[in-house]
Amino acid sequence: MISQNFEYSSPATLKDALALLSDGSAKVLAGGMSLIPLMKLRLAAPEHVVDMRRVPGLDTIRQAPDGIHIGAMATHYQIESSPVLRAHCPLLAETASHIGDVQVRNMGTIGGSVAHCDPAADYPAALFALEAQVRLTSAKGGRALSFGDFLVDTFTTALEPGEIVTGIIVPAESSGTGVSYQKLHQPASGFAMVGAAVRIARANAGIGFVRVGITGLASKAYRATKVEQILESTGDIEKAAAAVADGVEANSDLNASAHYRSHMARVYTARALKVALARAV
Ligand SMILES: Cc1cc2nc3c(=O)[nH]c(=O)nc-3n(C[C@H](O)[C@H](O)[C@H](O)COP(=O)(O)OP(=O)(O)OC[C@H]3O[C@@H](n4cnc5c(N)ncnc54)[C@H](O)[C@@H]3O)c2cc1C
């Protein structure tokens, strides 16, 4: 199908882009991997589209004292292949490598993915495990939110009209932290039926801290704090993974029943915990 007619702008500066977006009526175009199909299916019909691809400086990945700053327009491929992320935040690079196919990874952006907020997207699991921050900017100024506060529900974020995602901040891992992202993917699209992202650091002979993010299971991704607490206190991977779906209303759809998804969440969480622990030295 062909989309409805729309006005197209391609600003060359962030200031111009924010001015065009300021009344909240225009839509941002990033990689177009989600927006364009929605427009062609007429599930979205924006009157004005503001293409961010000519705006300079929004796709950089750099290390700073407070963490690694990733521009919203960094593509999944840039994140997967970034030497800075591979060395200092391997969980995000590994997660990006699981997204869709080569074309999707070359075009799609991290800002577009988090703004779109698909409950089966991969990044949210990693961003919960990493306790990431999201930087938001509008013509009136900027603010930063924890990823947990940014993500509200299925396809719903804390973005206000006129506000865009300009970056994500993730921590640089201390040496010795083991990470893993394990995913049961939908075979046609690659989206996560269940995805588990884990960071584990050892302390003395046991486990220091554990962070677990889950995507695909419920209406929104979440941090599985119960799994973290059980593993930190008992060191028992199977017991910890068994708690991943406790109190969670699992999605049921054509791809997987709630029962199957919950079971797979336990299986993939256990796998991610085992791999991360083996990588923690
Ligand atoms: C075949 C296929 C397979 C896929 N498989 C996967 C998968 O396995 N895992 C996965 O996680 N994803 C998958 N995706 C989705 C993909 O990751 C998209 O890239 C992503 O969801 C949207 O990013 P984008 O840059 O293309 O955004 P766009 O499509 O350009 O925009 C998406 C939405 O976000 C808004 N937006 C974009 N950027 C910003 C910003 N900076 N600030 C505010 N709002 C913004 C847009 O207005 C729009 O509403 C798949 C997509 C396709 C087409």
mmCIF file of C-alpha atoms and ligand atoms in Angstrom:
data_model
loop_
_atom_site.group_PDB
_atom_site.id
_atom_site.type_symbol
_atom_site.label_atom_id
_atom_site.label_comp_id
_atom_site.label_asym_id
_atom_site.label_seq_id
_atom_site.Cartn_x
_atom_site.Cartn_y
_atom_site.Cartn_z
ATOM 1 C CA MET A 1 0.000 0.000 0.000
ATOM 2 C CA ILE A 2 0.980 3.618 -0.444
ATOM 3 C CA SER A 3 1.004 6.017 2.494
ATOM 4 C CA GLN A 4 -1.262 9.028 2.788
ATOM 5 C CA ASN A 5 0.279 12.297 1.482
ATOM 6 C CA PHE A 6 2.478 14.064 4.009
ATOM 7 C CA GLU A 7 4.803 17.038 4.280
ATOM 8 C CA TYR A 8 8.489 16.076 4.489
ATOM 9 C CA SER A 9 11.240 18.130 6.148
ATOM 10 C CA SER A 10 14.920 17.303 6.345
ATOM 11 C CA PRO A 11 16.466 19.842 8.753
ATOM 12 C CA ALA A 12 20.250 20.249 8.916
ATOM 13 C CA THR A 13 20.458 21.246 12.597
ATOM 14 C CA LEU A 14 18.973 19.962 15.847
ATOM 15 C CA LYS A 15 17.615 23.445 16.571
ATOM 16 C CA ASP A 16 15.698 23.494 13.287
ATOM 17 C CA ALA A 17 14.422 19.951 13.858
ATOM 18 C CA LEU A 18 13.159 20.804 17.350
ATOM 19 C CA ALA A 19 11.466 23.960 16.024
ATOM 20 C CA LEU A 20 9.642 21.899 13.374
ATOM 21 C CA LEU A 21 8.573 19.383 16.034
ATOM 22 C CA SER A 22 7.696 21.927 18.721
ATOM 23 C CA ASP A 23 3.894 21.962 18.336
ATOM 24 C CA GLY A 24 3.772 18.156 18.654
ATOM 25 C CA SER A 25 1.983 17.565 15.336
ATOM 26 C CA ALA A 26 4.958 16.281 13.276
ATOM 27 C CA LYS A 27 6.513 12.795 13.535
ATOM 28 C CA VAL A 28 10.239 12.058 13.740
ATOM 29 C CA LEU A 29 11.680 9.809 11.028
ATOM 30 C CA ALA A 30 14.849 7.971 12.120
ATOM 31 C CA GLY A 31 15.668 4.656 10.407
ATOM 32 C CA GLY A 32 12.095 4.295 9.138
ATOM 33 C CA MET A 33 12.073 0.560 9.892
ATOM 34 C CA SER A 34 8.922 0.827 12.006
ATOM 35 C CA LEU A 35 7.390 4.150 10.929
ATOM 36 C CA ILE A 36 7.422 3.562 7.145
ATOM 37 C CA PRO A 37 5.660 0.163 7.293
ATOM 38 C CA LEU A 38 3.059 1.670 9.646
ATOM 39 C CA MET A 39 2.501 4.569 7.224
ATOM 40 C CA LYS A 40 2.251 2.240 4.225
ATOM 41 C CA LEU A 41 -0.324 0.138 6.076
ATOM 42 C CA ARG A 42 -2.056 3.426 7.059
ATOM 43 C CA LEU A 43 -1.825 2.483 10.720
ATOM 44 C CA ALA A 44 0.020 5.810 11.076
ATOM 45 C CA ALA A 45 -0.865 8.857 9.004
ATOM 46 C CA PRO A 46 1.279 11.811 10.114
ATOM 47 C CA GLU A 47 0.718 15.040 8.187
ATOM 48 C CA HIS A 48 4.328 16.088 8.627
ATOM 49 C CA VAL A 49 7.451 13.916 8.884
ATOM 50 C CA VAL A 50 10.758 15.355 10.145
ATOM 51 C CA ASP A 51 13.705 13.289 8.919
ATOM 52 C CA MET A 52 16.580 13.398 11.435
ATOM 53 C CA ARG A 53 19.209 11.798 9.206
ATOM 54 C CA ARG A 54 20.893 15.080 8.124
ATOM 55 C CA VAL A 55 21.163 16.396 11.704
ATOM 56 C CA PRO A 56 24.844 16.110 12.642
ATOM 57 C CA GLY A 57 26.205 14.683 15.890
ATOM 58 C CA LEU A 58 23.274 12.465 16.823
ATOM 59 C CA ASP A 59 24.927 9.159 15.939
ATOM 60 C CA THR A 60 28.114 9.346 17.983
ATOM 61 C CA ILE A 61 29.173 6.784 20.602
ATOM 62 C CA ARG A 62 31.663 8.179 23.136
ATOM 63 C CA GLN A 63 32.960 7.371 26.580
ATOM 64 C CA ALA A 64 32.573 10.042 29.282
ATOM 65 C CA PRO A 65 33.118 10.031 33.068
ATOM 66 C CA ASP A 66 29.428 9.274 33.737
ATOM 67 C CA GLY A 67 29.172 6.430 31.206
ATOM 68 C CA ILE A 68 29.003 5.762 27.498
ATOM 69 C CA HIS A 69 26.877 8.271 25.584
ATOM 70 C CA ILE A 70 25.117 6.847 22.536
ATOM 71 C CA GLY A 71 23.417 9.231 20.113
ATOM 72 C CA ALA A 72 19.794 8.419 19.321
ATOM 73 C CA MET A 73 20.569 8.071 15.601
ATOM 74 C CA ALA A 74 23.260 5.422 16.140
ATOM 75 C CA THR A 75 22.157 2.413 14.121
ATOM 76 C CA HIS A 76 21.909 -1.096 15.489
ATOM 77 C CA TYR A 77 24.932 -1.976 13.317
ATOM 78 C CA GLN A 78 26.983 0.908 14.762
ATOM 79 C CA ILE A 79 26.133 -0.334 18.266
ATOM 80 C CA GLU A 80 26.879 -3.954 17.409
ATOM 81 C CA SER A 81 30.265 -3.049 15.902
ATOM 82 C CA SER A 82 31.365 -0.113 18.099
ATOM 83 C CA PRO A 83 34.831 -0.802 19.595
ATOM 84 C CA VAL A 84 33.908 1.326 22.653
ATOM 85 C CA LEU A 85 30.735 -0.667 23.349
ATOM 86 C CA ARG A 86 32.275 -4.041 22.556
ATOM 87 C CA ALA A 87 35.065 -3.305 25.038
ATOM 88 C CA HIS A 88 33.149 -1.472 27.773
ATOM 89 C CA CYS A 89 29.453 -2.353 27.388
ATOM 90 C CA PRO A 90 29.394 -5.698 25.578
ATOM 91 C CA LEU A 91 25.810 -6.439 26.634
ATOM 92 C CA LEU A 92 24.425 -3.662 24.419
ATOM 93 C CA ALA A 93 26.617 -4.650 21.449
ATOM 94 C CA GLU A 94 25.560 -8.281 21.832
ATOM 95 C CA THR A 95 21.889 -7.325 22.074
ATOM 96 C CA ALA A 96 22.073 -5.156 18.929
ATOM 97 C CA SER A 97 23.542 -8.084 16.993
ATOM 98 C CA HIS A 98 20.314 -10.051 17.641
ATOM 99 C CA ILE A 99 17.993 -7.451 16.079
ATOM 100 C CA GLY A 100 16.149 -8.353 12.864
ATOM 101 C CA ASP A 101 18.392 -8.808 9.818
ATOM 102 C CA VAL A 102 21.293 -6.937 8.210
ATOM 103 C CA GLN A 103 19.078 -4.347 6.515
ATOM 104 C CA VAL A 104 17.149 -3.605 9.706
ATOM 105 C CA ARG A 105 20.403 -3.280 11.657
ATOM 106 C CA ASN A 106 21.867 -0.950 9.032
ATOM 107 C CA MET A 107 18.852 1.374 9.007
ATOM 108 C CA GLY A 108 17.188 1.114 12.433
ATOM 109 C CA THR A 109 18.367 3.309 15.304
ATOM 110 C CA ILE A 110 18.445 2.930 19.073
ATOM 111 C CA GLY A 111 16.456 6.159 19.514
ATOM 112 C CA GLY A 112 13.795 4.912 17.100
ATOM 113 C CA SER A 113 13.590 1.580 18.845
ATOM 114 C CA VAL A 114 13.144 2.976 22.357
ATOM 115 C CA ALA A 115 10.730 5.692 21.181
ATOM 116 C CA HIS A 116 8.640 3.158 19.269
ATOM 117 C CA CYS A 117 8.588 0.970 22.415
ATOM 118 C CA ASP A 118 7.550 -2.353 20.916
ATOM 119 C CA PRO A 119 7.045 -4.862 23.761
ATOM 120 C CA ALA A 120 9.015 -7.462 21.740
ATOM 121 C CA ALA A 121 11.991 -5.174 20.991
ATOM 122 C CA ASP A 122 15.416 -6.355 22.145
ATOM 123 C CA TYR A 123 17.085 -3.238 23.596
ATOM 124 C CA PRO A 124 14.701 -2.817 26.583
ATOM 125 C CA ALA A 125 15.969 -6.012 28.244
ATOM 126 C CA ALA A 126 19.566 -4.764 28.063
ATOM 127 C CA LEU A 127 18.654 -1.186 29.022
ATOM 128 C CA PHE A 128 16.908 -2.444 32.192
ATOM 129 C CA ALA A 129 19.871 -4.675 33.091
ATOM 130 C CA LEU A 130 22.214 -1.733 32.451
ATOM 131 C CA GLU A 131 20.054 0.745 34.434
ATOM 132 C CA ALA A 132 20.384 3.071 31.447
ATOM 133 C CA GLN A 133 19.402 6.737 31.265
ATOM 134 C CA VAL A 134 17.494 8.264 28.348
ATOM 135 C CA ARG A 135 18.210 11.858 27.284
ATOM 136 C CA LEU A 136 15.191 13.786 25.986
ATOM 137 C CA THR A 137 15.344 17.172 24.264
ATOM 138 C CA SER A 138 12.730 19.674 23.103
ATOM 139 C CA ALA A 139 12.838 23.292 21.958
ATOM 140 C CA LYS A 140 12.370 24.211 25.652
ATOM 141 C CA GLY A 141 15.393 22.255 26.958
ATOM 142 C CA GLY A 142 16.527 18.793 27.987
ATOM 143 C CA ARG A 143 16.017 16.218 30.720
ATOM 144 C CA ALA A 144 17.227 12.717 31.563
ATOM 145 C CA LEU A 145 15.071 9.834 32.777
ATOM 146 C CA SER A 146 15.927 6.365 33.986
ATOM 147 C CA PHE A 147 14.932 3.813 31.361
ATOM 148 C CA GLY A 148 12.338 2.447 33.817
ATOM 149 C CA ASP A 149 10.662 5.862 34.041
ATOM 150 C CA PHE A 150 10.904 6.429 30.283
ATOM 151 C CA LEU A 151 9.161 3.171 29.361
ATOM 152 C CA VAL A 152 5.483 3.486 30.315
ATOM 153 C CA ASP A 153 3.686 0.613 28.550
ATOM 154 C CA THR A 154 3.169 -1.053 25.153
ATOM 155 C CA PHE A 155 4.098 1.543 22.488
ATOM 156 C CA THR A 156 3.929 4.232 25.201
ATOM 157 C CA THR A 157 6.812 6.268 26.598
ATOM 158 C CA ALA A 158 7.226 9.356 28.763
ATOM 159 C CA LEU A 159 8.020 11.498 25.675
ATOM 160 C CA GLU A 160 6.040 14.757 25.767
ATOM 161 C CA PRO A 161 4.743 16.421 22.568
ATOM 162 C CA GLY A 162 7.642 18.191 20.834
ATOM 163 C CA GLU A 163 10.232 16.141 22.730
ATOM 164 C CA ILE A 164 12.632 13.675 21.110
ATOM 165 C CA VAL A 165 15.124 11.097 22.319
ATOM 166 C CA THR A 166 18.628 12.475 21.730
ATOM 167 C CA GLY A 167 20.702 9.836 23.503
ATOM 168 C CA ILE A 168 21.096 6.892 25.807
ATOM 169 C CA ILE A 169 23.690 6.645 28.595
ATOM 170 C CA VAL A 170 24.905 3.220 29.688
ATOM 171 C CA PRO A 171 27.571 2.370 32.283
ATOM 172 C CA ALA A 172 31.062 1.245 31.322
ATOM 173 C CA GLU A 173 31.395 -2.222 32.861
ATOM 174 C CA SER A 174 33.970 -2.893 35.548
ATOM 175 C CA SER A 175 36.384 -5.570 34.451
ATOM 176 C CA GLY A 176 35.219 -9.043 35.440
ATOM 177 C CA THR A 177 31.510 -8.421 34.841
ATOM 178 C CA GLY A 178 30.000 -11.203 32.753
ATOM 179 C CA VAL A 179 27.074 -10.438 30.432
ATOM 180 C CA SER A 180 24.730 -12.315 28.148
ATOM 181 C CA TYR A 181 21.618 -11.717 26.031
ATOM 182 C CA GLN A 182 19.642 -14.849 25.184
ATOM 183 C CA LYS A 183 16.592 -14.666 22.969
ATOM 184 C CA LEU A 184 13.897 -16.897 21.563
ATOM 185 C CA HIS A 185 13.134 -15.080 18.310
ATOM 186 C CA GLN A 186 10.066 -15.067 16.132
ATOM 187 C CA PRO A 187 11.439 -16.805 13.020
ATOM 188 C CA ALA A 188 9.986 -14.390 10.424
ATOM 189 C CA SER A 189 10.714 -11.005 12.012
ATOM 190 C CA GLY A 190 13.436 -11.782 14.523
ATOM 191 C CA PHE A 191 11.509 -9.970 17.279
ATOM 192 C CA ALA A 192 11.832 -11.433 20.788
ATOM 193 C CA MET A 193 9.144 -13.866 21.897
ATOM 194 C CA VAL A 194 11.267 -13.778 25.049
ATOM 195 C CA GLY A 195 14.632 -12.110 25.636
ATOM 196 C CA ALA A 196 16.750 -12.136 28.801
ATOM 197 C CA ALA A 197 19.683 -9.757 29.380
ATOM 198 C CA VAL A 198 21.979 -10.427 32.323
ATOM 199 C CA ARG A 199 25.004 -8.801 34.009
ATOM 200 C CA ILE A 200 26.797 -10.622 36.797
ATOM 201 C CA ALA A 201 29.853 -9.653 38.821
ATOM 202 C CA ARG A 202 31.567 -12.089 41.139
ATOM 203 C CA ALA A 203 32.627 -11.120 44.670
ATOM 204 C CA ASN A 204 35.209 -13.234 46.499
ATOM 205 C CA ALA A 205 34.139 -16.825 45.770
ATOM 206 C CA GLY A 206 30.450 -15.985 45.254
ATOM 207 C CA ILE A 207 28.173 -13.650 43.331
ATOM 208 C CA GLY A 208 28.437 -9.887 43.821
ATOM 209 C CA PHE A 209 25.686 -8.167 41.919
ATOM 210 C CA VAL A 210 23.185 -9.419 39.339
ATOM 211 C CA ARG A 211 21.020 -7.366 36.987
ATOM 212 C CA VAL A 212 18.340 -8.970 34.825
ATOM 213 C CA GLY A 213 16.127 -7.363 32.154
ATOM 214 C CA ILE A 214 13.323 -9.229 30.400
ATOM 215 C CA THR A 215 11.574 -8.379 27.129
ATOM 216 C CA GLY A 216 8.852 -10.018 25.033
ATOM 217 C CA LEU A 217 7.110 -11.759 27.908
ATOM 218 C CA ALA A 218 4.658 -9.064 28.991
ATOM 219 C CA SER A 219 3.068 -5.822 27.785
ATOM 220 C CA LYS A 220 6.303 -4.065 28.652
ATOM 221 C CA ALA A 221 9.872 -5.046 29.404
ATOM 222 C CA TYR A 222 10.914 -5.080 33.055
ATOM 223 C CA ARG A 223 13.779 -5.579 35.464
ATOM 224 C CA ALA A 224 13.441 -8.994 37.131
ATOM 225 C CA THR A 225 14.466 -7.988 40.658
ATOM 226 C CA LYS A 226 13.187 -11.231 42.214
ATOM 227 C CA VAL A 227 15.553 -13.263 40.016
ATOM 228 C CA GLU A 228 18.398 -10.935 41.036
ATOM 229 C CA GLN A 229 17.635 -11.280 44.771
ATOM 230 C CA ILE A 230 17.371 -15.085 44.686
ATOM 231 C CA LEU A 231 20.625 -15.467 42.762
ATOM 232 C CA GLU A 232 22.477 -12.985 44.978
ATOM 233 C CA SER A 233 21.296 -14.712 48.162
ATOM 234 C CA THR A 234 21.418 -18.397 47.129
ATOM 235 C CA GLY A 235 23.638 -18.653 44.037
ATOM 236 C CA ASP A 236 21.052 -21.127 42.668
ATOM 237 C CA ILE A 237 20.522 -20.370 38.951
ATOM 238 C CA GLU A 238 17.544 -22.675 38.385
ATOM 239 C CA LYS A 239 15.724 -21.401 41.472
ATOM 240 C CA ALA A 240 16.381 -17.781 40.466
ATOM 241 C CA ALA A 241 15.288 -18.290 36.841
ATOM 242 C CA ALA A 242 12.112 -20.060 37.986
ATOM 243 C CA ALA A 243 10.929 -16.752 39.507
ATOM 244 C CA VAL A 244 11.215 -14.691 36.309
ATOM 245 C CA ALA A 245 7.508 -14.744 35.445
ATOM 246 C CA ASP A 246 6.184 -14.547 39.018
ATOM 247 C CA GLY A 247 3.475 -11.884 39.220
ATOM 248 C CA VAL A 248 3.813 -11.091 35.506
ATOM 249 C CA GLU A 249 0.833 -11.185 33.144
ATOM 250 C CA ALA A 250 2.382 -12.974 30.160
ATOM 251 C CA ASN A 251 1.353 -12.113 26.584
ATOM 252 C CA SER A 252 -0.590 -14.653 24.596
ATOM 253 C CA ASP A 253 -0.773 -14.357 20.798
ATOM 254 C CA LEU A 254 -0.495 -16.331 17.544
ATOM 255 C CA ASN A 255 3.201 -16.944 18.163
ATOM 256 C CA ALA A 256 3.063 -18.255 21.721
ATOM 257 C CA SER A 257 0.597 -18.856 24.534
ATOM 258 C CA ALA A 258 1.149 -17.181 27.905
ATOM 259 C CA HIS A 259 2.041 -20.566 29.396
ATOM 260 C CA TYR A 260 4.677 -21.305 26.713
ATOM 261 C CA ARG A 261 6.141 -17.781 26.923
ATOM 262 C CA SER A 262 6.433 -17.988 30.711
ATOM 263 C CA HIS A 263 8.153 -21.363 30.437
ATOM 264 C CA MET A 264 10.530 -20.072 27.767
ATOM 265 C CA ALA A 265 11.275 -17.027 29.922
ATOM 266 C CA ARG A 266 12.515 -19.386 32.656
ATOM 267 C CA VAL A 267 14.581 -21.400 30.154
ATOM 268 C CA TYR A 268 16.190 -18.347 28.507
ATOM 269 C CA THR A 269 16.796 -16.582 31.814
ATOM 270 C CA ALA A 270 18.621 -19.650 33.129
ATOM 271 C CA ARG A 271 20.698 -19.766 29.925
ATOM 272 C CA ALA A 272 21.594 -16.077 30.170
ATOM 273 C CA LEU A 273 22.524 -16.443 33.853
ATOM 274 C CA LYS A 274 24.765 -19.430 33.109
ATOM 275 C CA VAL A 275 26.541 -17.758 30.187
ATOM 276 C CA ALA A 276 27.026 -14.467 32.073
ATOM 277 C CA LEU A 277 28.375 -16.297 35.124
ATOM 278 C CA ALA A 278 30.810 -18.280 32.978
ATOM 279 C CA ARG A 279 32.012 -15.017 31.432
ATOM 280 C CA ALA A 280 32.437 -13.291 34.829
ATOM 281 C CA VAL A 281 36.047 -13.779 35.898
HETATM 282 C C1 LIG B 1 11.643 -6.862 9.306
HETATM 283 C C2 LIG B 1 11.904 -6.195 10.628
HETATM 284 C C3 LIG B 1 12.428 -6.942 11.675
HETATM 285 C C4 LIG B 1 12.692 -6.362 12.905
HETATM 286 N N1 LIG B 1 13.186 -7.139 13.901
HETATM 287 C C5 LIG B 1 13.456 -6.580 15.092
HETATM 288 C C6 LIG B 1 14.012 -7.361 16.155
HETATM 289 O O1 LIG B 1 14.320 -8.537 16.026
HETATM 290 N N2 LIG B 1 14.229 -6.731 17.341
HETATM 291 C C7 LIG B 1 13.953 -5.407 17.542
HETATM 292 O O2 LIG B 1 14.183 -4.905 18.637
HETATM 293 N N3 LIG B 1 13.446 -4.644 16.550
HETATM 294 C C8 LIG B 1 13.201 -5.191 15.343
HETATM 295 N N4 LIG B 1 12.679 -4.413 14.340
HETATM 296 C C9 LIG B 1 12.412 -2.973 14.600
HETATM 297 C C10 LIG B 1 13.687 -2.172 14.325
HETATM 298 O O3 LIG B 1 14.589 -2.379 15.384
HETATM 299 C C11 LIG B 1 13.441 -0.659 14.185
HETATM 300 O O4 LIG B 1 14.637 -0.148 13.760
HETATM 301 C C12 LIG B 1 13.031 0.128 15.402
HETATM 302 O O5 LIG B 1 11.918 -0.364 16.066
HETATM 303 C C13 LIG B 1 12.653 1.543 15.017
HETATM 304 O O6 LIG B 1 13.813 2.268 14.782
HETATM 305 P P1 LIG B 1 13.894 3.257 13.563
HETATM 306 O O7 LIG B 1 15.158 4.026 13.741
HETATM 307 O O8 LIG B 1 13.738 2.510 12.299
HETATM 308 O O9 LIG B 1 12.679 4.239 13.840
HETATM 309 P P2 LIG B 1 11.517 4.800 12.894
HETATM 310 O O10 LIG B 1 10.827 3.679 12.218
HETATM 311 O O11 LIG B 1 12.033 5.890 12.032
HETATM 312 O O12 LIG B 1 10.567 5.439 14.003
HETATM 313 C C14 LIG B 1 9.829 4.611 14.876
HETATM 314 C C15 LIG B 1 8.975 5.500 15.803
HETATM 315 O O13 LIG B 1 9.802 6.175 16.727
HETATM 316 C C16 LIG B 1 9.720 7.610 16.559
HETATM 317 N N5 LIG B 1 11.104 8.094 16.700
HETATM 318 C C17 LIG B 1 12.172 7.670 15.980
HETATM 319 N N6 LIG B 1 13.286 8.253 16.443
HETATM 320 C C18 LIG B 1 12.913 9.057 17.475
HETATM 321 C C19 LIG B 1 13.618 9.906 18.361
HETATM 322 N N7 LIG B 1 14.950 10.047 18.310
HETATM 323 N N8 LIG B 1 12.917 10.585 19.288
HETATM 324 C C20 LIG B 1 11.564 10.451 19.372
HETATM 325 N N9 LIG B 1 10.837 9.660 18.567
HETATM 326 C C21 LIG B 1 11.508 8.961 17.628
HETATM 327 C C22 LIG B 1 9.116 7.818 15.186
HETATM 328 O O14 LIG B 1 8.405 9.041 15.103
HETATM 329 C C23 LIG B 1 8.203 6.601 15.083
HETATM 330 O O15 LIG B 1 7.010 6.834 15.798
HETATM 331 C C24 LIG B 1 12.415 -4.973 13.093
HETATM 332 C C25 LIG B 1 11.905 -4.210 12.043
HETATM 333 C C26 LIG B 1 11.650 -4.801 10.818
HETATM 334 C C27 LIG B 1 11.125 -3.955 9.695
#
